[in-house]
Amino acid sequence: MKERKKLLAVALLFISTLPLGAQKKWTLDDCIGYAMQNNITLQKSRLQQQSAAEDVKAQKGALLPTLNASTNQSAGYRPWQDSGVATVTNGQVNSKVNKDYYNGSYNLNAQWTVWNGGRNRNNVRLSELTAQQSELNVAEQANSIEERICQLFVQCLYLNEAIGVSRSTLETSKKNEERGREMVEVGLLAQADLAQLTAQRANDEYNIVEAETQLASYKLQLRQLLQLTADADFDIAADAPLPWGEAVGGLTEQALSDIPALQTVYEQALVSRPEIENARLGIESSKLSIAIAKAGWLPTLSLTGGISTSTNSLSNNGWGNQMKTNVNMSGGLSLNVPIFDGKQTKTSVAKARIQQQQAVLDLQDQQQQLYQTIEGYWLDATTNQQKFRAACTSVASSQASFDLLQEQFNVGLKNIVELMNGKDNLLQAQQNQLQSKYLTLLNQQMLRFYAGSNQ
């Protein structure tokens, strides 16, 4: 899946360099590949993922010793200093008795937490899990966008073909109206019946306009989801098969192709869907949170060390000699044993265990939601495919019946009511066929999408 999307992104970059007239219409894969690279919401999620990766580095850095350097420079003034009294500064006897003086100190301190109940290492592991969850959040966001693109794209395909059917119906209505005028002229049809034919033709024109408006609206939603500018050349490839159907044939053949088994899709989804993996990582994170909380009952051992020196303007020694002779080195171990912390650790452990139980329930909830979603798509795909097969037969029968009615109407054997009823029956059958066809395609696409592959 990832490799296919990378190839799509490269292809889109190449297409964007072509002249406007050479640009092809967008397939479903084109739309998905472009959105994966350019959607602003996805880009923000990827930045959050990068931030989580930096948090991992920060937690790993907490395992290392710390080293700090500091210095302090100060000046002083003692207006009532006796001229014959020596002073002591930083453990050194100063023979000078100047009223104004200058001090300097220089320190280098190091500290390393040798052991703190495993808290630092568990924090590293927890930050790594958080980074993985952040990556999975990006995948979830991408899946959500991909699903929406697929829904809009298939809706555009449906309306595009529906407009074609409506135009064909309009042509039939125009022929009937023209034939009605001829029959009125020879006295075979009443003027009122001609008015009905005219009204039907006008209604068919209205249906085309309405369908074209809906198609434009869905294309606009798709363009906005892709975040294309208004001046960008955009139209869908209405005749191209969906990504998994190149070897099957056209859209009709795809709609009649085998539907993946429900249990197979669910089992594949359990190992491929990011929301399931995210929930599993949530359980692992909660276990680490318990271990980190329990570390509050354990002692902490730290290693410390430092080196310092100082200078003073009241000393007879030079600055270099003072820096050398005043050097003071120290080192030690610090052991901190918690005895009573006001039940803070006990409370933290209890809350961490509650979080673990919540994480387990979250996983179960995600699994149930996933099964219900897949079951809904599978049921819709199965029932609509059955409806599509029946609708194909119904359209053929209604078309043959209407053709016969039209011939009989032309010779005056059928009246206007029978003709219009036959046309309405044919149009209804065609609409049922289109709806069941594209609902089947959409749900088939969703099943393969949830299974982790469009092939």
PDB file of C-alpha atoms in Angstrom, residues 40-54 134 138:
ATOM      1  CA  ILE A  40      -2.876  20.175   5.175  1.00  0.00           C
ATOM      2  CA  THR A  41      -4.455  18.140   7.969  1.00  0.00           C
ATOM      3  CA  LEU A  42      -2.147  15.249   7.129  1.00  0.00           C
ATOM      4  CA  GLN A  43       0.855  17.543   7.039  1.00  0.00           C
ATOM      5  CA  LYS A  44      -0.006  18.827  10.515  1.00  0.00           C
ATOM      6  CA  SER A  45      -0.316  15.258  11.782  1.00  0.00           C
ATOM      7  CA  ARG A  46       3.105  14.447  10.351  1.00  0.00           C
ATOM      8  CA  LEU A  47       4.580  17.437  12.199  1.00  0.00           C
ATOM      9  CA  GLN A  48       3.102  16.070  15.429  1.00  0.00           C
ATOM     10  CA  GLN A  49       4.712  12.741  14.583  1.00  0.00           C
ATOM     11  CA  GLN A  50       8.089  14.472  14.167  1.00  0.00           C
ATOM     12  CA  SER A  51       7.593  16.195  17.530  1.00  0.00           C
ATOM     13  CA  ALA A  52       6.938  12.806  19.161  1.00  0.00           C
ATOM     14  CA  ALA A  53      10.175  11.491  17.624  1.00  0.00           C
ATOM     15  CA  GLU A  54      12.048  14.390  19.226  1.00  0.00           C
ATOM     16  CA  SER A 134       1.558   9.294  16.648  1.00  0.00           C
ATOM     17  CA  VAL A 138      -1.276   9.874  10.806  1.00  0.00           C
TER      18      VAL A 138
END
